[in-house]
Amino acid sequence: MTIDAIGLTKNYRDVVAVDELDLHVAPGEIHALLGLNGAGKTTTIRMLLGMVRPTSGRVSVLGTAVRPGAYSVWSRVGHLVETPSAYPDLTVEENVRLAARLHAVRDETAVAEVISRLGLDHHRRHRARTLSLGNKQRLSLAKALVHRPELLVLDEPANGLDPAGVVEIRQLLHDLAHRDGVTVLLSSHILTEVARLATRIGVLDRGRLVWAGAAADLIAQARPRLRVGVRDHDRAAAVLRAAGHPTEEDDHGLALAGDRAIRHPDEVATLLVEAGCPPIRLAVDQEDLETCFLRLVGAA
Ligand SMILES: Nc1ncnc2c1ncn2[C@@H]1O[C@H](COP(=O)(O)OP(=O)(O)OP(=O)(O)O)[C@@H](O)[C@H]1O
């Protein structure tokens, strides 16, 4: 395993930031840690990278136990944790060259190559502080990649990027994993962002892993629902609930996830007509991924 964490726990006074987390990331995988704000993603990543000492549990990265003094493994790991960091008065090229030197990279072409791969060619001679947030993020990624790591660990890599930037980073990570065999662990709070990229997903909620498996299996958890459009939401919801249909209300109207409603929408229509609030729209659709994710973490 590229990352092996067992029983990883971090307490901050009375807050359990990460609670008995087992995490196994296989070589070549794109593994996403998904969770709402405060779920424990950053703390987990910091423990994996040896930046925060676990309260209990153990972790190994690329076969090496993470502990003080175990330096050699970090030359095989690239990371980007929280805010992009660069020396503001150095140019893009100088920043990447410095990162290369810190990693003892001797190949001079590596700097130009990674700058170009991150789409920063036009900004090579621009000072880091003049870059947009998106380009600062690209620069941080260039620094994380210049030594051609075997494992790349990214905390919310899409932060600050516009939609085109998000697509670009997704493509880059896909190529790194599939073409160069780099293992990627990333965190995100947006399921739709990682659903198409990750091979495996772990869902964190209040420090605990509440779901783990193949990304395709998580997507398959999205349930069908009967969507009901009515003029009087409250009244229709009361009628449906009284008839035993679990009914949710959202901006689009009412949603019924029960088997009976999905199999017999005609019964639902008759019920509403007889109660004097006839449906103006009735359709079975698939729960969207974000709602599915919120349901998994008990927030929907
Ligand atoms: N240094 C710290 N001291 C005290 N509490 C902390 C510290 N770091 C994190 N926490 C708490 O631990 C919990 C998990 O935080 P963490 O930052 O790991 O979550 P996250 O999933 O990365 O969320 P976000 O996306 O908001 O960064 C939160 O309740 C947070 O307030």
XYZ file of C-alpha atoms and ligand atoms in Angstrom:
331
model
C 0.000 0.000 0.000
C 1.203 3.527 -0.729
C -0.568 4.865 2.364
C -1.554 2.694 5.304
C -3.195 4.322 8.293
C -4.615 2.319 11.166
C -6.684 3.696 14.018
C -5.501 7.235 13.273
C -6.897 9.595 15.902
C -6.341 13.274 16.720
C -7.890 15.029 19.677
C -7.714 18.763 20.247
C -8.809 19.164 23.870
C -12.438 18.012 23.764
C -12.670 18.013 19.936
C -12.103 14.659 18.231
C -10.851 15.921 14.870
C -10.081 12.433 13.518
C -11.513 9.333 15.131
C -9.985 5.849 14.654
C -9.469 6.287 10.920
C -8.283 3.363 8.802
C -7.124 4.456 5.363
C -5.489 2.293 2.708
C -4.394 3.853 -0.560
C -3.078 1.486 -3.231
C -0.395 2.431 -5.779
C -1.725 4.282 -8.830
C -5.044 5.085 -7.164
C -6.702 8.497 -7.148
C -8.180 8.419 -3.673
C -10.491 11.198 -2.540
C -11.253 12.089 1.068
C -14.644 13.689 0.977
C -16.212 15.601 3.834
C -17.962 18.786 4.848
C -16.055 21.627 6.523
C -14.643 20.421 9.817
C -14.956 16.724 8.915
C -11.269 16.147 9.624
C -9.759 16.097 6.119
C -6.948 18.586 6.723
C -6.036 17.034 10.077
C -5.887 13.594 8.435
C -3.680 14.863 5.615
C -1.410 16.671 8.085
C -0.997 13.471 10.094
C -0.217 11.469 6.944
C 2.463 14.012 6.043
C 3.971 14.064 9.523
C 2.938 17.699 10.107
C 0.688 16.834 13.044
C 1.407 14.115 15.579
C -1.507 11.666 15.977
C -2.966 11.239 19.452
C -3.037 7.526 18.653
C -2.825 5.183 15.698
C -0.097 4.747 13.133
C 0.563 5.580 9.543
C 3.072 4.527 6.941
C 3.740 6.202 3.614
C 5.494 4.358 0.775
C 6.393 1.614 3.229
C 8.016 3.941 5.763
C 6.497 4.623 9.181
C 5.762 8.346 9.549
C 7.609 9.552 12.648
C 10.120 12.222 13.608
C 13.433 11.702 11.870
C 12.048 9.613 8.985
C 13.083 12.165 6.362
C 13.993 10.105 3.336
C 10.425 9.272 2.342
C 9.495 12.933 1.765
C 11.697 13.159 -1.330
C 9.211 10.761 -2.949
C 6.128 12.725 -1.913
C 4.679 15.987 -3.268
C 2.063 17.871 -1.325
C -0.115 20.926 -1.304
C -1.833 21.612 2.000
C -4.231 24.519 2.473
C -3.240 27.925 1.091
C -0.901 28.135 -1.900
C 2.574 29.107 -0.810
C 5.300 30.812 -2.821
C 7.901 33.508 -2.273
C 5.928 36.562 -3.433
C 8.875 38.541 -4.795
C 10.415 35.663 -6.711
C 9.236 34.861 -10.214
C 7.358 31.695 -11.066
C 10.529 30.188 -12.502
C 12.641 31.180 -9.485
C 10.085 29.687 -7.105
C 10.011 26.374 -8.989
C 13.820 26.346 -9.331
C 14.134 26.834 -5.565
C 11.747 23.933 -4.920
C 13.810 21.817 -7.329
C 17.002 22.715 -5.463
C 15.424 21.854 -2.104
C 14.577 18.421 -3.495
C 18.099 18.088 -4.987
C 16.688 17.839 -8.502
C 19.645 18.022 -10.889
C 17.792 17.707 -14.172
C 17.544 21.315 -15.469
C 14.709 20.432 -17.850
C 12.457 19.451 -14.903
C 11.740 23.105 -14.035
C 10.732 24.161 -17.563
C 8.765 20.958 -18.022
C 6.630 21.334 -14.916
C 6.000 25.048 -15.586
C 4.755 24.186 -19.019
C 2.683 21.235 -17.769
C 0.889 23.541 -15.333
C 0.162 26.055 -18.115
C 2.395 28.742 -16.561
C 4.672 29.388 -19.561
C 3.372 32.940 -20.048
C 3.941 33.729 -16.378
C 7.471 32.329 -16.097
C 9.023 35.722 -15.430
C 6.120 37.157 -13.406
C 6.526 37.605 -9.666
C 4.396 35.184 -7.657
C 2.554 37.993 -5.894
C 1.149 39.302 -9.201
C -0.513 35.977 -10.044
C -4.233 35.301 -9.842
C -5.363 32.877 -7.123
C -5.775 30.153 -9.747
C -2.232 30.660 -11.056
C -0.867 30.729 -7.499
C -2.503 27.334 -7.053
C -0.881 26.136 -10.307
C 2.496 27.402 -9.085
C 2.094 25.513 -5.789
C 1.296 22.376 -7.769
C 4.348 22.928 -9.984
C 6.499 23.135 -6.822
C 4.869 19.967 -5.486
C 5.569 18.101 -8.732
C 9.027 19.294 -9.802
C 10.789 16.347 -8.149
C 8.469 13.861 -9.874
C 6.975 12.389 -6.697
C 5.491 8.895 -6.549
C 2.752 10.138 -4.237
C 0.934 13.454 -4.467
C -1.176 14.617 -1.501
C -3.465 17.577 -2.102
C -5.789 19.332 0.336
C -8.717 20.867 -1.586
C -6.744 21.347 -4.834
C -9.654 23.049 -6.613
C -9.804 25.923 -4.106
C -9.625 29.282 -5.843
C -9.847 27.852 -9.334
C -12.467 28.904 -11.872
C -14.470 26.134 -13.609
C -11.942 25.923 -16.482
C -9.126 25.638 -13.923
C -10.966 22.845 -12.103
C -11.271 20.884 -15.362
C -7.577 21.508 -16.124
C -6.431 20.246 -12.708
C -8.720 17.245 -12.999
C -7.095 16.391 -16.358
C -3.610 16.902 -14.921
C -4.291 14.588 -11.965
C -5.857 12.024 -14.279
C -2.741 12.078 -16.526
C -0.373 11.933 -13.550
C -2.127 8.831 -12.227
C -2.831 7.062 -15.500
C 0.213 8.060 -17.558
C 2.929 8.521 -14.954
C 1.692 6.066 -12.327
C 1.601 8.704 -9.567
C -0.632 7.822 -6.613
C -2.896 10.734 -5.674
C -4.676 11.425 -2.398
C -6.839 14.522 -2.429
C -9.484 16.047 -0.214
C -12.615 17.823 -1.285
C -15.990 18.887 0.052
C -17.652 18.599 -3.366
C -18.660 15.115 -4.467
C -19.364 16.140 -8.074
C -15.816 17.484 -8.309
C -14.194 14.159 -7.404
C -16.824 11.707 -8.658
C -15.425 11.722 -12.191
C -11.786 11.717 -11.131
C -11.323 9.492 -8.095
C -11.052 5.733 -8.309
C -11.846 5.351 -4.611
C -13.605 7.636 -2.172
C -13.644 7.771 1.611
C -16.385 9.886 3.166
C -15.420 11.550 6.448
C -17.972 12.895 8.888
C -17.013 14.402 12.246
C -13.691 12.602 12.131
C -15.090 9.182 11.271
C -14.995 7.315 7.997
C -18.693 6.774 7.286
C -18.359 5.313 3.793
C -15.465 3.919 1.765
C -15.399 2.229 -1.589
C -15.132 2.591 -5.340
C -16.267 5.963 -6.693
C -18.689 4.169 -9.022
C -20.362 2.509 -6.014
C -20.824 5.854 -4.304
C -22.421 7.283 -7.430
C -24.691 4.222 -7.554
C -25.970 5.139 -4.060
C -27.910 8.039 -5.576
C -31.548 7.044 -5.127
C -34.489 7.530 -7.468
C -37.167 9.910 -6.176
C -40.652 10.880 -7.183
C -40.709 14.627 -7.611
C -44.070 16.244 -7.059
C -44.879 19.807 -8.043
C -47.882 21.298 -6.213
C -49.186 24.804 -5.547
C -49.577 24.329 -1.780
C -46.429 22.536 -0.513
C -47.377 22.421 3.154
C -50.817 21.019 2.601
C -49.670 18.414 0.038
C -46.780 17.345 2.290
C -49.202 16.881 5.208
C -51.540 14.779 3.046
C -48.707 12.598 1.759
C -47.178 12.104 5.197
C -50.570 11.230 6.662
C -50.875 8.552 3.966
C -47.516 7.090 5.038
C -45.238 8.530 2.323
C -41.928 9.869 3.720
C -41.868 13.299 2.073
C -39.069 15.834 1.805
C -39.447 19.449 0.786
C -36.864 21.450 -1.113
C -36.668 24.412 -3.482
C -38.026 22.335 -6.362
C -41.115 21.015 -4.573
C -41.705 17.728 -2.813
C -39.601 14.592 -3.133
C -40.707 11.086 -2.180
C -37.982 8.440 -1.913
C -40.180 5.559 -0.714
C -40.481 2.479 -2.904
C -44.275 2.674 -3.008
C -44.317 6.214 -4.371
C -41.737 5.407 -7.046
C -43.583 2.254 -8.154
C -47.075 3.778 -8.022
C -46.942 7.504 -8.816
C -50.615 7.180 -9.913
C -51.569 6.447 -6.266
C -49.789 9.629 -5.179
C -51.560 11.637 -7.879
C -54.995 10.246 -6.881
C -54.314 10.993 -3.203
C -53.467 14.603 -3.971
C -56.393 15.120 -6.348
C -58.826 13.724 -3.738
C -57.324 16.025 -1.083
C -57.953 19.044 -3.329
C -54.295 19.802 -4.151
C -53.739 18.215 -7.545
C -50.138 17.804 -8.724
C -48.972 20.113 -11.492
C -45.890 17.989 -12.137
C -44.979 14.401 -11.331
C -41.699 12.772 -12.410
C -39.227 10.149 -11.218
C -35.642 11.415 -11.289
C -32.294 10.520 -9.786
C -31.146 12.154 -6.575
C -28.257 14.506 -7.388
C -24.814 13.570 -6.127
C -24.557 16.372 -3.585
C -27.858 15.374 -1.966
C -26.684 11.767 -1.915
C -23.452 12.830 -0.183
C -25.321 14.955 2.381
C -27.604 12.001 3.083
C -24.578 9.738 3.647
C -23.184 12.129 6.239
C -26.608 12.597 7.783
C -26.840 16.286 6.851
C -29.754 16.021 4.395
N -5.142 23.173 15.665
C -6.400 22.916 16.044
N -6.825 23.211 17.297
C -8.075 22.931 17.698
N -9.012 22.364 16.902
C -8.671 22.061 15.648
C -7.348 22.318 15.147
N -7.295 21.882 13.850
C -8.533 21.398 13.555
N -9.349 21.495 14.617
C -10.761 21.046 14.682
O -10.800 19.715 14.227
C -11.944 19.490 13.403
C -11.511 19.002 12.033
O -10.868 20.072 11.353
P -10.186 19.894 9.910
O -9.584 21.214 9.545
O -9.320 18.716 9.903
O -11.454 19.604 8.997
P -11.607 19.721 7.420
O -12.446 18.574 7.006
O -10.269 19.845 6.769
O -12.427 21.047 7.260
P -12.131 22.335 6.348
O -12.518 21.922 4.970
O -13.036 23.356 6.945
O -10.661 22.651 6.520
C -12.707 20.794 13.389
O -13.701 20.734 14.387
C -11.660 21.823 13.738
O -12.239 22.933 14.365
